[in-house]
Coordinates of C-alpha atoms in Angstrom, one line a residue:
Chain A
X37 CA 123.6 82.3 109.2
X38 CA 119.8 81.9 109.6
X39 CA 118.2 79.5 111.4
X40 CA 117.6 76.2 109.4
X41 CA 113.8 75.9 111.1
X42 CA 113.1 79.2 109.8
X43 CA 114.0 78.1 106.1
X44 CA 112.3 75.1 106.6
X45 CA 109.0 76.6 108.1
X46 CA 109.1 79.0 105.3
X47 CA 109.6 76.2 102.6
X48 CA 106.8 74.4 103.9
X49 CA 103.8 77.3 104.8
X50 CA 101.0 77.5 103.2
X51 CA 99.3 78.8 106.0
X52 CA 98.1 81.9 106.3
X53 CA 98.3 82.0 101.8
X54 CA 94.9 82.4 101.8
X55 CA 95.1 85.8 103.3
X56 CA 98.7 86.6 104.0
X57 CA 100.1 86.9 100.6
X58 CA 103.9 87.5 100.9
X59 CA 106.3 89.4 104.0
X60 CA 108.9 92.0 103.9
X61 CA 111.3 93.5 105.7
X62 CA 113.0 97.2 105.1
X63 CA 115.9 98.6 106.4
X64 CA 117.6 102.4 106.1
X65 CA 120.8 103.0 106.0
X66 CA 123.4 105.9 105.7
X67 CA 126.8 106.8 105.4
X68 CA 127.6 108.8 108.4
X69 CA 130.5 111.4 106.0
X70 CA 127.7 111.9 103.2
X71 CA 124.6 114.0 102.7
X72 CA 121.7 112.3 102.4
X73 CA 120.8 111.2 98.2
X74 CA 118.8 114.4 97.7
X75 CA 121.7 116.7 98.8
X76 CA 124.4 114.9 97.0
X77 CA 126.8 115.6 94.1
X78 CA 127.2 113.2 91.6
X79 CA 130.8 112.2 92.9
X80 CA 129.0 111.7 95.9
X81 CA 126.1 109.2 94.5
X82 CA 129.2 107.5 92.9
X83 CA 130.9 106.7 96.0
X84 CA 128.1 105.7 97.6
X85 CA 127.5 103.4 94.8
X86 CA 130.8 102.2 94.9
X87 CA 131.3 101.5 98.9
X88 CA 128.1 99.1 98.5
X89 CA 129.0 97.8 95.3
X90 CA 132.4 96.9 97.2
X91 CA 130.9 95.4 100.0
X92 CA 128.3 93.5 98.6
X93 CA 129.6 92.0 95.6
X94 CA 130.4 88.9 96.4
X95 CA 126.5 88.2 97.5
X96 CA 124.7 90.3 95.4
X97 CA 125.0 91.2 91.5
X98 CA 124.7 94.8 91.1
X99 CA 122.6 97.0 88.7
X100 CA 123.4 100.0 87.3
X101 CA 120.0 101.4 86.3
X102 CA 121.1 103.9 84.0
X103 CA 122.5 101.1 81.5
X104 CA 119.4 99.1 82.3
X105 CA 116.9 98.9 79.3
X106 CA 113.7 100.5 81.0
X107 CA 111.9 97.4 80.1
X108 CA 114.4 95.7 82.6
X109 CA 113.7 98.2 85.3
X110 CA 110.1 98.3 85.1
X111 CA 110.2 94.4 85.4
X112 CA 112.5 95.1 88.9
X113 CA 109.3 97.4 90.0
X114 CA 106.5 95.4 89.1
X115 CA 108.8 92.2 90.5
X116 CA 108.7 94.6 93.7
X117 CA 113.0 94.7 94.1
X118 CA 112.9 98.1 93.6
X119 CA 110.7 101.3 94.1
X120 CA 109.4 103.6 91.3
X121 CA 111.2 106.4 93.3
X122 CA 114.7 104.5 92.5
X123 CA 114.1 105.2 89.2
X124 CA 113.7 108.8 89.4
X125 CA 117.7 109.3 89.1
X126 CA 118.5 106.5 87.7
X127 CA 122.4 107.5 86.6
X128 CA 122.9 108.3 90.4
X129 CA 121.2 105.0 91.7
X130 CA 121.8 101.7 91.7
X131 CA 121.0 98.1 92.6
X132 CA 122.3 95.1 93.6
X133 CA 120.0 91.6 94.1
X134 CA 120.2 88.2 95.1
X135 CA 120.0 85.3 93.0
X136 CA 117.2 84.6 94.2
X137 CA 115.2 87.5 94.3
X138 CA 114.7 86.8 97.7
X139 CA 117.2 90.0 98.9
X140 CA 117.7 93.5 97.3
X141 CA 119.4 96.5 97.9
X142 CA 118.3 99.8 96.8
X143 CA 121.1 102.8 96.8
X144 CA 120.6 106.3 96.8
X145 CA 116.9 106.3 97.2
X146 CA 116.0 108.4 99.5
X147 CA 118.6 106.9 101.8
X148 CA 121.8 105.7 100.8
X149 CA 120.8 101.9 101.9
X150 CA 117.5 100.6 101.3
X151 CA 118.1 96.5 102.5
X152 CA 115.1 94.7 101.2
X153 CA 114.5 91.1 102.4
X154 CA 111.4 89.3 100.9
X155 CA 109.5 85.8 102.0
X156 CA 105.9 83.9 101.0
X157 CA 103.2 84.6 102.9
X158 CA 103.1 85.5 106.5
X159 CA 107.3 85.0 107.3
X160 CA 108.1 88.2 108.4
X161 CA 110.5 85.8 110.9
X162 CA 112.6 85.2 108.1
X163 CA 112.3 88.4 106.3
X164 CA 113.7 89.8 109.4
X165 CA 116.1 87.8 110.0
X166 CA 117.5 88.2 106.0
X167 CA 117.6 91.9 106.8
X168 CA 119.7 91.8 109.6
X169 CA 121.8 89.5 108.5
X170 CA 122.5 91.7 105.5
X171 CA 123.0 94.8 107.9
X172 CA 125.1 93.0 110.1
X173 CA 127.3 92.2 107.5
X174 CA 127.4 95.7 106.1
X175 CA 128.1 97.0 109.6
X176 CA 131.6 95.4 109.9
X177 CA 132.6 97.1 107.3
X178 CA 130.8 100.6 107.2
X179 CA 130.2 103.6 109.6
X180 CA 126.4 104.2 109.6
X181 CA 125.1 107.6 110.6
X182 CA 123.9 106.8 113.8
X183 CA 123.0 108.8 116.6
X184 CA 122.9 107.2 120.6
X185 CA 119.6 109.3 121.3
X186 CA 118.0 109.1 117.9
X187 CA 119.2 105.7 116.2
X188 CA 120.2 105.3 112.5
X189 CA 119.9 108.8 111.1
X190 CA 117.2 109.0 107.8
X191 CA 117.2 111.5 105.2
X192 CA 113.2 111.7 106.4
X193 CA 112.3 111.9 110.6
X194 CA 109.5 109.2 109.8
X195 CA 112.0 106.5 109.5
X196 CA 114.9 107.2 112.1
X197 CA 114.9 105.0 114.8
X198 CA 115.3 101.4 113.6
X199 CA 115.0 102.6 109.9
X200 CA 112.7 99.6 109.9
X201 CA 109.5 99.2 108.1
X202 CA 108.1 95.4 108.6
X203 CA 105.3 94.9 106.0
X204 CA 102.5 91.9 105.4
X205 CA 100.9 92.3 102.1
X206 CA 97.1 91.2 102.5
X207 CA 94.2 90.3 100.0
X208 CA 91.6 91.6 101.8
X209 CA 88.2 91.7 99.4
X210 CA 85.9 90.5 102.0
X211 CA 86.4 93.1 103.8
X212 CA 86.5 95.4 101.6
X213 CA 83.5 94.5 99.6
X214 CA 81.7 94.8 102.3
X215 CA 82.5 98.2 103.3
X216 CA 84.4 96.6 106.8
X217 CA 88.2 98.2 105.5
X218 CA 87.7 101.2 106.6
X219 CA 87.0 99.8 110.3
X220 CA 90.4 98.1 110.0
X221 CA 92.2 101.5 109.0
X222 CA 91.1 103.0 111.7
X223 CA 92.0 99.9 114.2
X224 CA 95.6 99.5 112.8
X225 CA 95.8 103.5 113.0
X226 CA 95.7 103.0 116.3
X227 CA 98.2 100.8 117.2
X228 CA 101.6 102.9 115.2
X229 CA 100.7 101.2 111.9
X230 CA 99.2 101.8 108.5
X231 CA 98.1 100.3 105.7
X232 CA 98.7 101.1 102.0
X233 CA 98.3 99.8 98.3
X234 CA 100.0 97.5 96.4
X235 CA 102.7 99.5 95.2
X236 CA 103.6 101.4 98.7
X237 CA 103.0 104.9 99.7
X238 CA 100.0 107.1 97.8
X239 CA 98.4 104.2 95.8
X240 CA 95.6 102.5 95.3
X241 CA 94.4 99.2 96.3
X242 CA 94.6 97.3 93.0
X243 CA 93.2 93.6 93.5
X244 CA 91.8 94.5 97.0
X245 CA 95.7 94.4 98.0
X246 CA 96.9 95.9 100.8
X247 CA 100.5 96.5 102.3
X248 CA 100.1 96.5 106.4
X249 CA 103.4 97.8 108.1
X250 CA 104.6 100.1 111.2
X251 CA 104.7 103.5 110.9
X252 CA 106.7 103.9 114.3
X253 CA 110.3 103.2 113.6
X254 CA 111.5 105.4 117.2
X255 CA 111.0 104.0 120.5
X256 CA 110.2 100.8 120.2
X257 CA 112.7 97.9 119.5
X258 CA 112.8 96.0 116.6
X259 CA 111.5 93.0 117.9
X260 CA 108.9 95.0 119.1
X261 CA 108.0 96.6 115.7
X262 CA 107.9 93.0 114.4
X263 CA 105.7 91.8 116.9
X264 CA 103.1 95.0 116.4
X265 CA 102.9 94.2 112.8
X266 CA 102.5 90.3 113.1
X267 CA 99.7 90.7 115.8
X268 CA 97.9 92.8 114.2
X269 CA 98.5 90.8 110.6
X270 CA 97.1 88.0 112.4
X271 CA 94.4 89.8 113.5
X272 CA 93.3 91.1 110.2
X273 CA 93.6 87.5 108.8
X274 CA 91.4 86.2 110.9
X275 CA 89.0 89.2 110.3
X276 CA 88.9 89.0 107.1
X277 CA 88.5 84.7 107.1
X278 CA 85.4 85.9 109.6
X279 CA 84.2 88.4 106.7
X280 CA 84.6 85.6 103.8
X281 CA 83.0 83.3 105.9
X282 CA 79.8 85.4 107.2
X283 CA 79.8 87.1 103.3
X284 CA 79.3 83.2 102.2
X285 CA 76.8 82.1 104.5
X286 CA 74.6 85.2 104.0
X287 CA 74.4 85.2 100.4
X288 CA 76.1 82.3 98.5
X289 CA 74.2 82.9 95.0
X290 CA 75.2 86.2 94.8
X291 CA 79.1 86.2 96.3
X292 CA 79.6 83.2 94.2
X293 CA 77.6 84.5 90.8
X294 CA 80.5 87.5 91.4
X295 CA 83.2 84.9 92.1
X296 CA 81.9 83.0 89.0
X297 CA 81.5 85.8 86.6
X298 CA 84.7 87.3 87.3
X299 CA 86.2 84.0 86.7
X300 CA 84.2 83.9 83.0
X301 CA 86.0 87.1 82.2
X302 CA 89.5 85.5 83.0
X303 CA 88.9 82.8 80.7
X304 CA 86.8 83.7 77.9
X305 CA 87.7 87.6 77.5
X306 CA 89.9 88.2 74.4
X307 CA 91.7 91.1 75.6
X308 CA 92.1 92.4 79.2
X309 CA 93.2 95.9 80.7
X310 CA 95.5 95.7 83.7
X311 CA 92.7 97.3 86.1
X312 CA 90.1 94.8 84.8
X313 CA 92.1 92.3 85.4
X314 CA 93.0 93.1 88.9
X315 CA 89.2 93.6 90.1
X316 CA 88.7 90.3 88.4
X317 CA 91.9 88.7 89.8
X318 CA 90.6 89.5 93.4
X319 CA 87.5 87.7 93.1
X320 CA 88.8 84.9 91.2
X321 CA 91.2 84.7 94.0
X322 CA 89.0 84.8 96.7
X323 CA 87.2 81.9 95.0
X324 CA 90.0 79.4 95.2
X325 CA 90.3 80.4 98.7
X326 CA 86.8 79.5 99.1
X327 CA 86.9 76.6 96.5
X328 CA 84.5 77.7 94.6
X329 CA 86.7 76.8 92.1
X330 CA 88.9 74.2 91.7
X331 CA 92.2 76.4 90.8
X332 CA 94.9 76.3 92.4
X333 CA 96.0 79.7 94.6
X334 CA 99.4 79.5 93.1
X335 CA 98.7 79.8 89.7
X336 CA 96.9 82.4 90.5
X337 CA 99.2 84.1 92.8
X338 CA 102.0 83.9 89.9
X339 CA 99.4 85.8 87.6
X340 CA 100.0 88.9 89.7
X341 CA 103.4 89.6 88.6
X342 CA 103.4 88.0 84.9
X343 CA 100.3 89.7 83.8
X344 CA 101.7 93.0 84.8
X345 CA 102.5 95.3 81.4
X346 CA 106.6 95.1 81.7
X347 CA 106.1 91.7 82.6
X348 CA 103.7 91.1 79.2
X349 CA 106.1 93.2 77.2
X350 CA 109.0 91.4 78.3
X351 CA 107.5 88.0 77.2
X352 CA 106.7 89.9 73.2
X353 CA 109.7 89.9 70.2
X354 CA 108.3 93.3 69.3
X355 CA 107.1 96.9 71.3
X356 CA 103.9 96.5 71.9
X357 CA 100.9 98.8 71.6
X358 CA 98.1 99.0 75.1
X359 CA 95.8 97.3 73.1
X360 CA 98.1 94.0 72.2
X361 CA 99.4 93.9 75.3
X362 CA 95.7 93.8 76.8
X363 CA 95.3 91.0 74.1
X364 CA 98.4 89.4 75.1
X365 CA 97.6 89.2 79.0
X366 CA 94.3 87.8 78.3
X367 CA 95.8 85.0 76.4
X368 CA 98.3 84.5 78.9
X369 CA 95.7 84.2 81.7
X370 CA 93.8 81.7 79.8
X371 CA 96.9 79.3 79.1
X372 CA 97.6 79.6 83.3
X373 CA 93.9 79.4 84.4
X374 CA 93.2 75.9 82.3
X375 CA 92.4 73.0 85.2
Chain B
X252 CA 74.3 119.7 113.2
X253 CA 76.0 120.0 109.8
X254 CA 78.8 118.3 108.2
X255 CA 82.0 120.3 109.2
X256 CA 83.5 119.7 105.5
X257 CA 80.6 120.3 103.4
X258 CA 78.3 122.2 105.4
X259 CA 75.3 120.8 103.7
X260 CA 74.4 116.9 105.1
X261 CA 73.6 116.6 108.6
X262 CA 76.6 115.6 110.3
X263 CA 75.7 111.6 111.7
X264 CA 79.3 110.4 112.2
X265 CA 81.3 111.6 114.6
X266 CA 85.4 111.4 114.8
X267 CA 87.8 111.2 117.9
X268 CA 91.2 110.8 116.2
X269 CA 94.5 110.9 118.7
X270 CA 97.7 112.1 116.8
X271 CA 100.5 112.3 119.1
X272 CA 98.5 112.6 122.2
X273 CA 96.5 115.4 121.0
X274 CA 92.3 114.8 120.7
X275 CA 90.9 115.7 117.5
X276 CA 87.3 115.5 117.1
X277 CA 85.2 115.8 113.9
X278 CA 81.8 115.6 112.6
X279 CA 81.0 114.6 109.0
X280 CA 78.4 113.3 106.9
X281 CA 78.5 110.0 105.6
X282 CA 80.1 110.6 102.5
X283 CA 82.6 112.8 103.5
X284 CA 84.1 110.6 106.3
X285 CA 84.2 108.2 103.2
X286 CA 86.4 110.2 101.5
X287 CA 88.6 110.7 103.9
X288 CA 88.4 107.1 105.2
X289 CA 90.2 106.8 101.6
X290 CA 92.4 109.6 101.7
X291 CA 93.5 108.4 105.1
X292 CA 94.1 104.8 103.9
X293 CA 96.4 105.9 101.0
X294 CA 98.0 108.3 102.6
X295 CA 101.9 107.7 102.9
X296 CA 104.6 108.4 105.1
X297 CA 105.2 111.6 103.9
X298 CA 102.1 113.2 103.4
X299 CA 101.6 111.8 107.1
X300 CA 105.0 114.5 107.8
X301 CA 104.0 117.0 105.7
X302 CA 100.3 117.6 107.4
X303 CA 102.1 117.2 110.8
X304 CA 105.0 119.7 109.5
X305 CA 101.5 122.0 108.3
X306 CA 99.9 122.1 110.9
X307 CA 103.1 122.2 113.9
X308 CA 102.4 124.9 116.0
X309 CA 105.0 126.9 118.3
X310 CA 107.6 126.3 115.5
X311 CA 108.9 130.2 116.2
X312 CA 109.8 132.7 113.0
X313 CA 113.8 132.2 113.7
X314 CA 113.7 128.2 112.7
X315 CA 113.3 129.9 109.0
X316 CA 116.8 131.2 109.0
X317 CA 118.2 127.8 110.4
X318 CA 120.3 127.0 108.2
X319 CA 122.9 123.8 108.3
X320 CA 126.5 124.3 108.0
X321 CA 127.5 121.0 106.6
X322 CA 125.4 120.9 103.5
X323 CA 123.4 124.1 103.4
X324 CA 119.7 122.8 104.3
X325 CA 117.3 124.8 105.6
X326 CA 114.4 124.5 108.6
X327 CA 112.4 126.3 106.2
X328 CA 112.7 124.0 103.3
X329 CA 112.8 121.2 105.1
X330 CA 109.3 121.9 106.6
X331 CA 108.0 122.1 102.8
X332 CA 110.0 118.9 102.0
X333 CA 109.9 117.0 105.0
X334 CA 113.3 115.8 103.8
X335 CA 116.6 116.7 105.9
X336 CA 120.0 117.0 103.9
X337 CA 122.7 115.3 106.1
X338 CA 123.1 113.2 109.3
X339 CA 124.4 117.0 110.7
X340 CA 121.3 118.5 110.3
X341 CA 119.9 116.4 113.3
X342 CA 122.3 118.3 115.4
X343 CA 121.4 121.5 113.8
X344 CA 117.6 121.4 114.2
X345 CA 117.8 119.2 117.2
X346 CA 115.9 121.8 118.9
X347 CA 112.8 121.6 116.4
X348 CA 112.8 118.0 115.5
X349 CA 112.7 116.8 118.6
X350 CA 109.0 117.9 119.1
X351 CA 107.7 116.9 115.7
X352 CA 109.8 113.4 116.1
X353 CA 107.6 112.9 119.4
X354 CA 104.5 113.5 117.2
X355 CA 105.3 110.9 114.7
X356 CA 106.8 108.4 116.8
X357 CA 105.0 108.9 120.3
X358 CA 108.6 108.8 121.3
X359 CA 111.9 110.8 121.0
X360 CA 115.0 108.1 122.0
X361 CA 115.8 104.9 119.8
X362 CA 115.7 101.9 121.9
X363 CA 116.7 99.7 119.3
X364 CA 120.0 98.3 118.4
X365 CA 123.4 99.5 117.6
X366 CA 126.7 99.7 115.5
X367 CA 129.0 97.2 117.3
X368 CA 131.4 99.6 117.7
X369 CA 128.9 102.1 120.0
X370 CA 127.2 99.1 121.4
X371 CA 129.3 99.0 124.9
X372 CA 128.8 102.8 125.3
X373 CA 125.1 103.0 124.3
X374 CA 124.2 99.7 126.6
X375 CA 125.6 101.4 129.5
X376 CA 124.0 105.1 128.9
X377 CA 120.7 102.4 128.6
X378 CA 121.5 101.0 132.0
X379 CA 122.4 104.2 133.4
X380 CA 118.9 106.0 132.3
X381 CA 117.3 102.9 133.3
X382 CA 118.7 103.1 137.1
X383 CA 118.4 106.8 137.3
X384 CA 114.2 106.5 136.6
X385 CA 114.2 103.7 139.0
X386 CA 116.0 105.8 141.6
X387 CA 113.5 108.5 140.7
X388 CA 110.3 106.4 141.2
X389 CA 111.8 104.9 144.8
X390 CA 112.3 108.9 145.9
X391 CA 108.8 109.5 144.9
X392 CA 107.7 106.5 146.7
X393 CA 109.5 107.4 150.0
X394 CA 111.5 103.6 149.4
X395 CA 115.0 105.4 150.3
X396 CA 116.8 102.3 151.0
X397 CA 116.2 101.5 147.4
X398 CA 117.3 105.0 146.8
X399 CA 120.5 104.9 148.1
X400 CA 121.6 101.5 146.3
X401 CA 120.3 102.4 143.2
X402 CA 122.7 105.8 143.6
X403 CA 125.6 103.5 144.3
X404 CA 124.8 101.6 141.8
X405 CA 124.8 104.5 139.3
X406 CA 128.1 105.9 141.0
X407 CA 129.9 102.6 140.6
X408 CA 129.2 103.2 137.4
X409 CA 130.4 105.8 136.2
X410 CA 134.5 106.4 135.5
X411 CA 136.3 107.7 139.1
X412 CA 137.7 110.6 137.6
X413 CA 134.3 112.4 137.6
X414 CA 133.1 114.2 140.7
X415 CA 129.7 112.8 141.8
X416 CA 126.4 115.1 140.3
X417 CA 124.7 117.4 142.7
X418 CA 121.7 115.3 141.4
X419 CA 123.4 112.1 143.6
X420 CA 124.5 114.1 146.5
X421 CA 121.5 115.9 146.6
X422 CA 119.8 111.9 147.9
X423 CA 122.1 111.9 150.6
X424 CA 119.3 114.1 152.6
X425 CA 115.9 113.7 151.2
X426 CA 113.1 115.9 152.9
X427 CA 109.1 115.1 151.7
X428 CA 106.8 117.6 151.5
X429 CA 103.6 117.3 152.4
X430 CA 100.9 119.0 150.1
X431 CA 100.5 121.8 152.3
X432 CA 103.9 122.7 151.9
X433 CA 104.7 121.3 155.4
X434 CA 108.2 119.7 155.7
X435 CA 107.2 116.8 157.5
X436 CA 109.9 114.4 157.2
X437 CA 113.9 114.4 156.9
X438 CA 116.0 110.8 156.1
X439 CA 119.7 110.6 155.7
X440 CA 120.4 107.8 152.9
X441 CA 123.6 106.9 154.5
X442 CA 122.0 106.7 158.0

């Protein structure tokens, strides 16, 4: 069972929100007697269905993808439970999620197991600890392919080892508007990590969000991976609070003109496209941080997954076109955004 | 001196990039270090694999017809893919990956945790590599008395059945050279 003090720290943080903007934790998994996803038959991607359905049923609910309206499974993506590569084959794959949304299992990505843990801001602790109690639980009643040299075995050589990837998800737009990103790229380069968009490997960084994790997953223990990624998450917290700081001091008229204007789009504009409203998002953001403005960081946190278009959709009795749905999220940004 | 991408801007920035151990220097112009400043940012695990898969050298002709018997991938498309078929084909390639694993990683042995039911074996193999460096370093540092209990060590270790490694005996009599290829020393462990 986790540790009470973790839930209760967790419950409780707001630090770090202002940066920090949620934590998660990914393990991967395989079957030691099956090929790897992209080698196997479709009995194959059955019973590998099956074996986690059967051992994880009674926690999880699972979801067969390929029965799953694509409205639903977009909804998964944007909600972050599963990847867009999950849905490449979706009557081969599969997924099964907690309750809460806190905990998700991805099968036959491009590993058998892809355990997902999820917590607010800056707890990779209890991400971590989800994970592994998960895996734990799956390893009393599975044979992982593991190898005593090499670790657990992954269908790619980038993630053998701990098949762990620890990640911090960042809003970082004082340092990037000011150019300093690319300074922290390089940094975190440095020390086994990277750092990605919003939506994981090759894309871009909508909102001025960025997903720090490890890129080393052989070697180093997992404690050690965690500690890598939260020291330098920290780091790049406080760098970017020195950037937002500095940024307001030098030029308050015009950071908080671009703070204010952006905010006048959110709440006068009759219709908004996604990308608008991200770049806007990000500086409306930055402004409650700041308190600029009096809005609270929550609302606006929400914003980030219900004004997504599956999200929008969802919400609408009827299919709706790019143009009503940009009509639609501006309405709904208004109604969220009223103090 | 010009930008080495677009051979037109003088080149004012200048690169040192270590990837696995190996200095790579460049020298760009501003905006082409800003674009791949971006490139870099984006760029996921994969492509990371891929451009070390690219550019691995001493990967020799025969790896191409490495093929793995349990479900039929190939070195060669695996070096386009990046993508291995089976937990087999770790065995199979061993030889291959072990170089480009060292070049991702930095490292080439999991130190991580375990299955519970490989977790005895694997925490004695640990304790066992562990001793056996130790032992190493106190032979390099003349500290023989060390030596010699770290070797029993070791030896109580392992099950009775096996005979004792040359490697062990071979401590029993240590001579140092000097760097002039003088012996100039002899100690008997046991002594």
């Amino acid at each position: 069972m986790l540790d009470d003090s973790l839930l209760q720290k967790a419950s409780e943080s707001v630090m770090d929100n202002d940066v920090a903007i949620s934590s998660r934790m990914r393990l991967a998994r395989n079957f030691a007697d099956l090929p790897f996803p992209g080698f196997m038959d479709m009995e194959q991607a059955q019973e590998s269905v099956r074996r986690c359905v059967s051992a994880l049923s009674d926690t999880l609910t699972p979801y067969a993808l390929d029965k799953l309206p694509p409205l639903k499974r977009m909804i998964l993506v944007e909600k972050h439970l599963i990847s867009r590569d999950l849905l490449k084959t979706p009557e081969r794959s599969a997924a099964m999620i907690s309750s809460d949304e806190k905990l998700s299992v991805m099968i036959n990505e491009e590993d058998h197991l892809r355990i997902q843990s999820f917590a607010p801001a800056f707890e990779l602790d209890l991400a971590f600890a989800k994970a592994f109690e998960a895996d734990t639980r799956l390893q009393e009643k599975m044979n992982f392919a593991y190898d005593t040299d090499l670790g657990f075995l992954t269908a790619c050589p980038t993630n053998t080892g701990t098949g762990m990837r620890a990640s911090v998800m960042l809003h970082l737009p004082a340092l990037t508007w000011s150019g300093e990103i690319s300074k922290v790229t390089q940094a975190v380069s440095k020390l086994g990590l990277t750092i990605r968009g919003l939506y994981g490997e090759g894309t871009e960084a909508q909102g001025d969000l960025y997903q720090l994790s490890n890129q080393v997953t052989l070697g180093r223990t997992e404690e050690e991976i965690l500690s890598d990624v939260k020291t330098a998450a920290s780091q790049m917290v406080e760098w970017e609070r020195r950037i937002r700081a500095a940024l307001h001091a030098g030029d308050k008229i015009n950071l908080e003109d671009r703070m204010l204007r952006a905010l006048g789009v959110l709440e006068r504009a009759r219709k908004i496209t996604s990308k608008e409203f991200m770049q806007k998002w990000s500086a409306v953001r930055f402004a409650s941080c700041m308190r600029v403005i009096p809005h609270n960081i929550s609302v606006i946190d929400d914003l980030l997954v219900s004004a997504q278009p599956a999200s929008l959709q969802s919400q609408a009795s009827e299919t709706l076109s790019d143009e009503q749905r940009d009509i639609r999220r501006a309405e709904l940004v208004q109604s969220r955004l009223k103090v | 001196m010009l930008c080495e991408k677009c051979g037109v801007a003088p080149a004012t920035i200048h690169l040192t990039t270590i990837v696995g151990g190996e200095k790579i220097e460049q020298h760009l112009c501003a905006a082409c270090c800003q674009k791949q400043k971006q490139a870099l940012t984006m760029a996921g695990m994969s492509t990371l694999l891929l451009s070390l898969l690219k550019g691995a050298s001493g990967v020799p002709d025969e790896t191409v017809t490495l093929r793995c018997h349990s479900c039929g991938q190939t070195f060669e498309v695996f070096q386009k893919t990046g993508m291995l078929g089976c937990p087999k084909c770790y065995e199979v390639f061993k030889e291959h990956l072990t170089p480009l694993l060292s070049r991702i990683h930095g490292k080439t042995s999991h130190t991580g945790r375990v299955p519970p039911d490989t977790f005895e074996q694997t925490t004695m193999a640990r304790r066992l590599e562990s001793l056996r460096r130790n032992m190493d370093r106190a032979i390099a540092e003349e500290d023989f008395e060390l030596a010699a209990q770290l070797r029993d060590e070791i030896r109580a270790m392992q099950p009775a059945k096996e005979p004792s490694s040359d490697e062990l005996d071979s401590i029993d009599n240590v001579a140092v050279a000097c760097p002039d290829d003088v012996t100039c020393g002899e100690v008997s462990a046991d002594a």
